[in-house]
Amino acid sequence: MAGASPSTQPQDGGGTSITDLDVDALVNCASFLSIQDVLNMALSSKHLQAAAFSDSVWLSFFRKRWPSVIPTSFPHTLGAREAYLSRLAEVQQFKFSDPFVAEFNTEAKSIDNLLFDKNNIIYSQGALLTVLMIDEYLNGRDPRVELRGHTARISCVRLYPIDETPFHRSQDQKNDNLVVTSSFDHSIRIWWKGRCVRCLRGHNGPVSALSDGLLDGCSGKLMASGGEDGTVRLWSLESGGQRGQHALKATLYGHEKPVVLMAVARHRTSLLVSVSKNSKVMVWDTTTSSAARSSCCVGMTTLPGTPVAMKCHESLVYVAAGSSVVGIDLITMNKVLTLKHEEDIHSFQMVPLKSLICTGLTSRAMLWDISKCVDTQTGEIVAELSGHRGRVNLLGMDAYKIVTGGQEDLRINIWETETGQQTNSLICCSGDDPHPGCGFSGMAVDGCRIVTTFSDQQYGVMHFMNFNNATSPVLFNSGPVDQSKFWCPISFSDTDESDREQEAEILGD
């Protein structure tokens, strides 16, 4: 039926097109789809959009995502879809004072790596890798699994989708990740289901970096690592032997200093961008076949200052180094953007689709809009996120929020991504008076969840917060009435009849 108009009937006269179905039938069909599928359905035609945006479909999504929360008494003009999107934005922006909170004791040493893997928190301290399972904690069981094998400090932890690797065995594993760690013991370890399934050795010194994704090589997916020895090494996940002795496929030379940052180009996943400690940027083509591997380098440039972080988007790479963020065209290696600061940058994040960049400085962070930098090669400052103590070296950013903090801060601050308006300020420790000398040593943010860590010479603590089912709003600025006041918890004593009455009110029946 592709290309046929909605009114076109099949030649045999015995069939119907989807547009012949009434809205009620389409709504029923849409109720079995995911949100992404419903949004795709809405883009297909106005007829399908009416069904995709119906209140009953979005009320179903609302109740599936927030079964213990229901929107009540909000303005009559707010439909179920708008209610869903409004609450989604507010929980993502932490606009509540009653999140679920849990604290876990850790060793009295700093956290080197901290990240979310679905409902698990993964962190490393020294040579020890720990997986903290929130679901196990909620069920009253021991949530920790300690992964031992490295004999020196873990330098980097990455997650790679298992369905892109030969470890993928069934559809049940489709959304799982492999955990990969590099270490100062010269090794790389691949972990799956709580055990090390492969150990890779080949660097002549500490392994300092891992690529942020898998690369397309000549014979399958490749993983890249960078070392203190200045080499970039490519590893095949298709073969390796028991000790991974056959996994090393190439050693790339060109950096004179330790490799500290690595990322896969987004416009072409066979291109690897690596940055060394002296801010030398090199681009490698992993599909190039060469015995000496000298021709694998397809681009090179150098930036001033110490590298902090980088992000690839389409055919560009953005590198924060010294006091500037520089955008580099990976095709021509020309510098197409420079965001200059009057001081050194301590952290860097960006949301490419919104053309927004955030940089952490001393006592503040800066929000930049680079959408108008085509002619000027510089960005526009959207907001200054002030009120911090010391360096802002903890920084998270997504389409909804910016999260800022530092080792000398007592609070984590939350800001709207597009405006820089503050939405919350969190004390991520027990009580209002933290232990003397206690400071943030790590932070990870994932959607409506945040985990922070404190440590000093006496103790360490991990603080986890989940805003998904929160209902009590925090109003930071005067202005229009905040919709979050309309989210109310459902009483488990409510009857089905009262639920139907609430639904009728939501739908305007």
XYZ file of N, CA and C in Angstrom, residues 38-162:
375
model
N 3.940 4.498 19.198
C 2.784 5.390 19.146
C 3.184 6.739 18.561
N 4.349 7.242 18.938
C 4.822 8.515 18.387
C 5.084 8.389 16.885
N 5.639 7.262 16.461
C 5.841 7.026 15.021
C 4.497 6.953 14.295
N 3.529 6.352 14.964
C 2.187 6.250 14.397
C 1.588 7.647 14.200
N 1.826 8.530 15.162
C 1.279 9.883 15.075
C 1.864 10.666 13.914
N 3.084 10.328 13.515
C 3.742 11.033 12.416
C 3.269 10.545 11.047
N 2.535 9.430 11.010
C 2.169 8.812 9.734
C 1.082 9.590 9.004
N 0.032 9.992 9.724
C -1.064 10.733 9.105
C -1.910 11.378 10.191
N -2.751 12.332 9.797
C -3.622 12.997 10.767
C -4.647 12.016 11.332
N -5.088 11.083 10.497
C -6.063 10.089 10.951
C -5.465 9.223 12.066
N -4.222 8.774 11.873
C -3.571 7.946 12.883
C -3.150 8.780 14.095
N -2.852 10.047 13.863
C -2.450 10.909 14.971
C -3.585 11.078 15.973
N -4.811 11.173 15.488
C -5.957 11.326 16.386
C -6.049 10.154 17.355
N -5.768 8.962 16.873
C -5.797 7.784 17.741
C -4.567 7.737 18.650
N -3.394 8.070 18.082
C -2.157 7.997 18.854
C -2.133 8.974 20.020
N -2.804 10.123 19.847
C -2.803 11.149 20.890
C -4.055 11.092 21.763
N -4.822 10.024 21.671
C -6.054 9.935 22.448
C -5.745 9.799 23.936
N -6.649 10.287 24.770
C -6.449 10.275 26.211
C -6.342 8.864 26.772
N -7.129 7.936 26.259
C -7.108 6.582 26.816
C -5.755 5.907 26.607
N -5.112 6.149 25.460
C -3.786 5.567 25.207
C -2.767 6.117 26.189
N -2.780 7.423 26.381
C -1.761 8.038 27.235
C -2.052 7.850 28.717
N -3.323 7.693 29.070
C -3.630 7.343 30.449
C -3.080 5.959 30.769
N -3.147 5.055 29.783
C -2.579 3.713 29.974
C -1.065 3.792 30.178
N -0.394 4.614 29.361
C 1.053 4.800 29.543
C 1.356 5.380 30.926
N 0.529 6.344 31.328
C 0.746 6.993 32.625
C 0.676 5.966 33.751
N -0.348 5.133 33.726
C -0.548 4.194 34.821
C 0.472 3.066 34.802
N 0.991 2.725 33.634
C 2.039 1.707 33.573
C 3.353 2.239 34.152
N 3.651 3.506 33.865
C 4.924 4.064 34.338
C 4.846 4.481 35.799
N 3.693 5.013 36.206
C 3.541 5.485 37.590
C 2.304 4.827 38.209
N 2.374 3.545 38.493
C 1.190 2.838 39.005
C 0.728 3.334 40.367
N 1.610 3.950 41.147
C 1.232 4.421 42.483
C 0.914 5.906 42.505
N 0.891 6.543 41.329
C 0.639 7.979 41.243
C -0.438 8.211 40.199
N -1.319 9.176 40.466
C -2.330 9.523 39.465
C -2.506 11.033 39.429
N -2.647 11.629 38.252
C -2.873 13.071 38.185
C -4.318 13.396 38.519
N -4.513 14.275 39.485
C -5.866 14.657 39.875
C -5.968 16.161 40.016
N -7.159 16.682 39.715
C -7.497 18.087 39.972
C -6.672 19.084 39.188
N -5.970 18.651 38.112
C -5.208 19.627 37.353
C -6.146 20.360 36.382
N -5.658 21.471 35.807
C -6.532 22.272 34.949
C -7.226 21.452 33.877
N -8.439 21.829 33.527
C -9.278 21.063 32.613
C -8.641 20.918 31.232
N -7.792 21.863 30.869
C -7.195 21.832 29.530
C -6.053 20.831 29.423
N -5.593 20.267 30.534
C -4.464 19.344 30.509
C -4.957 17.930 30.247
N -4.721 17.405 29.034
C -5.150 16.068 28.689
C -4.176 15.024 29.201
N -4.497 13.738 28.930
C -3.677 12.650 29.453
C -2.269 12.671 28.859
N -2.157 12.973 27.555
C -0.827 13.029 26.943
C -0.005 14.161 27.538
N -0.634 15.336 27.683
C 0.074 16.471 28.269
C 0.444 16.180 29.726
N -0.447 15.478 30.441
C -0.156 15.117 31.826
C 1.047 14.182 31.900
N 1.100 13.218 30.979
C 2.231 12.275 30.948
C 3.536 13.025 30.685
N 3.557 13.863 29.659
C 4.769 14.581 29.294
C 5.181 15.571 30.384
N 4.189 16.202 31.021
C 4.483 17.152 32.087
C 5.128 16.455 33.273
N 4.552 15.338 33.697
C 5.142 14.627 34.830
C 6.505 14.042 34.463
N 6.643 13.526 33.249
C 7.933 12.994 32.825
C 9.024 14.049 32.948
N 8.732 15.270 32.481
C 9.721 16.345 32.576
C 10.046 16.670 34.023
N 9.042 16.666 34.885
C 9.259 17.078 36.265
C 10.036 16.051 37.077
N 9.783 14.760 36.870
C 10.574 13.764 37.596
C 12.002 13.717 37.052
N 12.153 13.972 35.749
C 13.498 14.011 35.170
C 14.280 15.219 35.688
N 13.580 16.297 36.020
C 14.226 17.512 36.512
C 14.282 17.568 38.038
N 13.928 16.465 38.692
C 14.029 16.343 40.157
C 13.246 17.443 40.878
N 12.058 17.790 40.388
C 11.297 18.901 40.961
C 10.457 18.490 42.167
N 10.981 17.595 42.997
C 10.233 17.094 44.136
C 11.132 17.001 45.369
N 10.481 16.987 46.538
C 11.224 16.936 47.803
C 11.128 15.579 48.491
N 10.417 14.623 47.887
C 10.207 13.330 48.549
C 10.617 12.151 47.668
N 11.844 12.134 47.147
C 12.271 10.977 46.357
C 12.492 9.760 47.249
N 12.550 8.599 46.636
C 13.005 7.410 47.356
C 14.500 7.552 47.605
N 14.936 7.280 48.832
C 16.336 7.484 49.214
C 16.881 6.204 49.842
N 18.095 5.869 49.474
C 18.797 4.742 50.106
C 20.273 5.103 50.239
N 20.881 4.685 51.334
C 22.307 4.915 51.557
C 23.029 3.594 51.789
N 24.246 3.523 51.270
C 25.058 2.318 51.391
C 26.463 2.711 51.841
N 26.995 1.991 52.799
C 28.362 2.244 53.242
C 29.352 1.677 52.236
N 30.436 2.390 52.036
C 31.498 1.924 51.152
C 32.832 2.013 51.889
N 33.872 1.519 51.263
C 35.200 1.636 51.849
C 35.606 3.101 51.928
N 36.457 3.395 52.892
C 36.898 4.782 53.111
C 37.989 5.152 52.115
N 37.623 5.151 50.850
C 38.531 5.582 49.783
C 37.686 6.129 48.645
N 38.298 6.922 47.800
C 37.544 7.586 46.741
C 37.035 6.588 45.702
N 35.930 6.964 45.065
C 35.363 6.184 43.969
C 36.024 6.639 42.675
N 36.634 5.711 41.950
C 37.316 6.056 40.702
C 36.356 6.087 39.515
N 35.390 5.174 39.491
C 34.413 5.101 38.408
C 33.050 4.807 39.013
N 32.016 5.461 38.496
C 30.667 5.310 39.026
C 29.676 5.472 37.883
N 28.795 4.482 37.671
C 27.829 4.558 36.584
C 26.636 3.654 36.861
N 25.534 3.940 36.173
C 24.345 3.109 36.233
C 24.380 2.081 35.109
N 23.890 0.885 35.413
C 23.606 -0.128 34.398
C 22.205 -0.654 34.682
N 21.209 -0.010 34.077
C 19.804 -0.302 34.368
C 19.552 -0.070 35.851
N 19.120 -1.141 36.588
C 18.825 -0.993 38.008
C 20.020 -1.346 38.891
N 21.182 -1.362 38.306
C 22.401 -1.632 39.056
C 23.296 -0.406 39.075
N 24.050 -0.265 40.152
C 25.076 0.769 40.247
C 26.420 0.067 40.232
N 27.284 0.483 39.324
C 28.617 -0.119 39.204
C 29.647 0.916 39.622
N 30.556 0.527 40.493
C 31.601 1.470 40.907
C 32.890 0.714 41.199
N 33.995 1.439 41.101
C 35.302 0.843 41.384
C 36.027 1.669 42.427
N 36.715 0.956 43.297
C 37.600 1.549 44.295
C 38.895 0.763 44.261
N 39.950 1.411 43.812
C 41.202 0.683 43.646
C 41.064 -0.409 42.613
N 41.432 -1.638 42.985
C 41.367 -2.768 42.061
C 40.047 -3.511 42.138
N 39.145 -3.091 43.028
C 37.888 -3.794 43.242
C 36.754 -3.163 42.450
N 36.006 -3.999 41.742
C 34.808 -3.570 41.024
C 33.596 -4.131 41.766
N 32.616 -3.270 42.059
C 31.433 -3.687 42.815
C 30.175 -3.369 42.023
N 29.247 -4.324 41.994
C 27.935 -4.131 41.409
C 26.929 -4.099 42.555
N 26.202 -2.990 42.665
C 25.195 -2.828 43.706
C 23.827 -2.901 43.049
N 23.053 -3.940 43.390
C 21.780 -4.217 42.721
C 20.630 -3.652 43.553
N 20.002 -2.610 43.041
C 18.923 -1.940 43.766
C 17.740 -2.876 43.987
N 17.408 -3.710 43.005
C 16.280 -4.624 43.153
C 16.503 -5.603 44.295
N 17.731 -6.085 44.445
C 18.043 -6.995 45.551
C 17.900 -6.279 46.890
N 18.335 -5.026 46.929
C 18.195 -4.231 48.154
C 16.730 -4.054 48.528
N 15.882 -3.756 47.551
C 14.462 -3.557 47.818
C 13.785 -4.843 48.282
N 14.338 -5.990 47.908
C 13.784 -7.279 48.326
C 14.415 -7.808 49.603
N 15.219 -6.966 50.251
C 15.787 -7.341 51.544
C 16.969 -8.276 51.469
N 17.588 -8.386 50.305
C 18.742 -9.268 50.163
C 20.020 -8.453 50.020
N 21.162 -9.109 50.189
C 22.457 -8.448 50.063
C 22.598 -7.938 48.633
N 22.739 -6.627 48.434
C 22.729 -6.095 47.067
C 24.088 -6.102 46.380
N 25.154 -6.418 47.098
C 26.495 -6.231 46.538
C 27.068 -7.511 45.947
N 27.692 -7.359 44.785
C 28.505 -8.417 44.188
C 29.877 -7.814 43.903
N 30.911 -8.379 44.488
C 32.265 -7.875 44.296
C 32.975 -8.676 43.215
N 33.521 -7.966 42.237
C 34.213 -8.598 41.114
C 35.711 -8.375 41.287
N 36.409 -9.441 41.569
C 37.847 -9.359 41.829
C 38.616 -10.030 40.707
N 39.760 -9.522 40.404
C 40.597 -10.066 39.337
C 41.747 -9.138 39.012
N 41.464 -7.843 38.987
C 42.529 -6.871 38.763
C 43.434 -6.803 39.995
N 44.692 -6.495 39.763
C 45.661 -6.397 40.862
C 46.161 -4.972 41.063
N 45.621 -4.032 40.284
C 45.966 -2.614 40.432
C 44.729 -1.788 40.135
N 44.803 -0.501 40.346
C 43.645 0.378 40.243
C 42.967 0.279 38.873
N 41.644 0.214 38.888
C 40.844 0.205 37.666
C 40.770 1.624 37.135
N 41.150 1.825 35.887
C 41.232 3.167 35.307
C 39.959 3.582 34.584
N 39.230 2.619 34.021
C 38.055 2.953 33.208
C 37.059 1.798 33.245
N 35.762 2.128 33.258
C 34.689 1.127 33.188
C 33.754 1.523 32.058
N 33.457 0.579 31.162
C 32.547 0.831 30.046
C 31.468 -0.246 29.997
N 30.320 0.121 29.415
C 29.236 -0.814 29.152
C 29.052 -0.929 27.645
N 29.051 -2.149 27.121
C 28.823 -2.382 25.703
C 27.597 -3.287 25.534
N 26.670 -2.936 24.618
C 25.479 -3.780 24.404
C 25.880 -5.198 24.022
N 25.355 -6.154 24.742
C 25.773 -7.538 24.502
C 25.312 -8.048 23.143
